[in-house]
Amino acid sequence: QVQLVESGGGLVQAGDSLRLSCAASGRTLRMFDLGWFRQAPGKEREFVGAIRWNTGATYYADSVKGRFTLSRDVAKNTIYLQMNTMKPEDTAVYYCAAGVQSTISTLSSRAYSYWGQGTQVTVSS
């Protein structure tokens, strides 16, 4: 069992920066992928980025590449999503997710078995 708790969401203006945190507990993350997804009201949940815990390899959606950065703190069992040059279209509830590495693509929500409660991010024009 893995518990995930997101924090750091809030209201910012376009062009500003924000950092989200996701603290994990309950199980070692050595063989896990951890991802960030986001969902705007009435829209599909979409992939933002992911990090392979044991190697630190990262993957990003084209829409955020160059602006967002994923990182991890092994000692704290925590991942971060640094969001720079934010745009109104980044507005969404952001979810942290964890899943054991498998044959399912790391970019797919189906690869993740554990989800946090989400944190709201709003970017004003």
Coordinates of C-alpha atoms in Angstrom, one line a residue:
Q1 CA 0.0 0.0 0.0
V2 CA 1.2 3.5 -1.0
Q3 CA -0.2 6.7 0.4
L4 CA 0.3 9.9 -1.6
V5 CA -0.3 13.4 -0.4
E6 CA 0.0 16.4 -2.8
S7 CA 0.6 19.9 -1.7
G8 CA 1.7 23.3 -3.1
G9 CA -1.3 24.2 -5.3
G10 CA -2.7 27.7 -5.4
L11 CA -3.5 30.7 -7.5
V12 CA -0.8 32.4 -9.6
Q13 CA -0.6 34.8 -12.5
A14 CA 0.5 33.8 -16.0
G15 CA 4.3 33.8 -16.2
D16 CA 4.7 32.9 -12.5
S17 CA 6.2 29.7 -11.0
L18 CA 4.8 27.2 -8.6
R19 CA 6.2 24.0 -7.1
L20 CA 4.1 21.0 -6.2
S21 CA 5.1 18.3 -3.8
C22 CA 4.0 14.7 -3.4
A23 CA 5.0 12.8 -0.3
A24 CA 4.8 9.0 -0.4
S25 CA 4.6 6.5 2.4
G26 CA 3.8 2.9 3.2
R27 CA 6.1 1.1 0.8
T28 CA 9.6 1.3 -0.8
L29 CA 9.5 3.1 -4.1
R30 CA 12.5 1.3 -5.7
M31 CA 10.5 -0.4 -8.4
F32 CA 7.9 2.3 -8.9
D33 CA 7.2 5.0 -11.4
L34 CA 5.7 8.2 -10.1
G35 CA 3.7 10.5 -12.3
W36 CA 1.9 13.8 -12.4
F37 CA -1.4 14.0 -14.1
R38 CA -3.9 16.9 -14.4
Q39 CA -7.5 17.3 -15.1
A40 CA -9.6 20.4 -15.9
P41 CA -13.4 20.4 -15.3
G42 CA -15.1 18.4 -18.0
K43 CA -11.9 17.4 -19.6
E44 CA -9.9 14.1 -19.8
R45 CA -7.2 13.5 -17.3
E46 CA -3.9 14.0 -19.1
F47 CA -0.3 13.0 -18.5
V48 CA 2.1 15.8 -17.3
G49 CA 5.3 14.0 -16.4
A50 CA 6.7 11.0 -14.7
I51 CA 9.9 9.9 -13.0
R52 CA 11.3 6.4 -12.6
W53 CA 12.2 6.2 -8.9
N54 CA 15.3 3.9 -9.1
T55 CA 17.0 5.7 -12.1
G56 CA 15.6 9.2 -12.0
A57 CA 14.7 9.1 -15.6
T58 CA 12.0 11.6 -16.5
Y59 CA 9.3 11.9 -19.2
Y60 CA 7.2 15.0 -20.1
A61 CA 4.2 15.8 -22.1
D62 CA 5.0 18.1 -25.1
S63 CA 2.7 20.8 -23.6
V64 CA 5.0 21.2 -20.6
K65 CA 8.4 20.3 -21.9
G66 CA 10.9 23.0 -21.2
R67 CA 8.7 24.7 -18.6
F68 CA 8.1 21.9 -16.0
T69 CA 10.7 19.8 -14.2
L70 CA 10.3 16.7 -12.2
S71 CA 12.6 15.7 -9.4
R72 CA 12.8 13.4 -6.4
D73 CA 14.2 13.5 -2.9
V74 CA 15.0 9.9 -2.0
A75 CA 15.6 10.6 1.7
K76 CA 12.1 12.2 2.0
N77 CA 10.3 9.8 -0.3
T78 CA 9.0 12.9 -2.1
I79 CA 8.7 14.0 -5.7
Y80 CA 8.4 17.6 -6.9
L81 CA 6.9 19.3 -10.0
Q82 CA 8.5 22.6 -10.6
M83 CA 6.3 24.6 -12.9
N84 CA 7.7 27.7 -14.6
T85 CA 6.3 30.2 -17.1
M86 CA 2.8 29.1 -16.2
K87 CA 0.0 29.6 -18.6
P88 CA -3.8 29.8 -18.1
E89 CA -4.2 26.5 -19.8
D90 CA -2.2 24.9 -17.0
T91 CA -5.2 25.4 -14.7
A92 CA -6.3 22.0 -13.4
V93 CA -6.4 19.7 -10.5
Y94 CA -3.0 18.1 -10.3
Y95 CA -2.7 14.5 -9.2
C96 CA 0.3 12.5 -8.0
A97 CA 0.3 8.8 -8.9
A98 CA 2.4 5.7 -8.3
G99 CA 2.6 2.4 -10.0
V100 CA 4.9 -0.6 -10.0
Q101 CA 7.0 -0.8 -13.1
S102 CA 5.3 -3.0 -15.7
T103 CA 4.7 -3.6 -19.4
I104 CA 2.2 -0.8 -19.4
S105 CA 3.5 2.5 -20.7
T106 CA 4.8 4.9 -18.1
L107 CA 2.8 7.6 -19.9
S108 CA -0.5 5.9 -19.4
S109 CA -2.8 6.4 -16.3
R110 CA -3.4 2.7 -16.4
A111 CA 0.1 2.1 -15.2
Y112 CA -0.6 3.7 -11.9
S113 CA -2.4 1.9 -9.0
Y114 CA -2.2 4.6 -6.3
W115 CA -3.4 8.2 -6.5
G116 CA -3.3 11.2 -4.3
Q117 CA -6.3 13.4 -3.6
G118 CA -5.2 16.2 -6.0
T119 CA -4.3 19.8 -5.5
Q120 CA -5.8 22.7 -7.4
V121 CA -3.7 24.9 -9.5
T122 CA -5.2 28.1 -11.0
V123 CA -3.4 30.4 -13.4
S124 CA -5.0 33.8 -14.1
S125 CA -4.5 35.8 -17.3

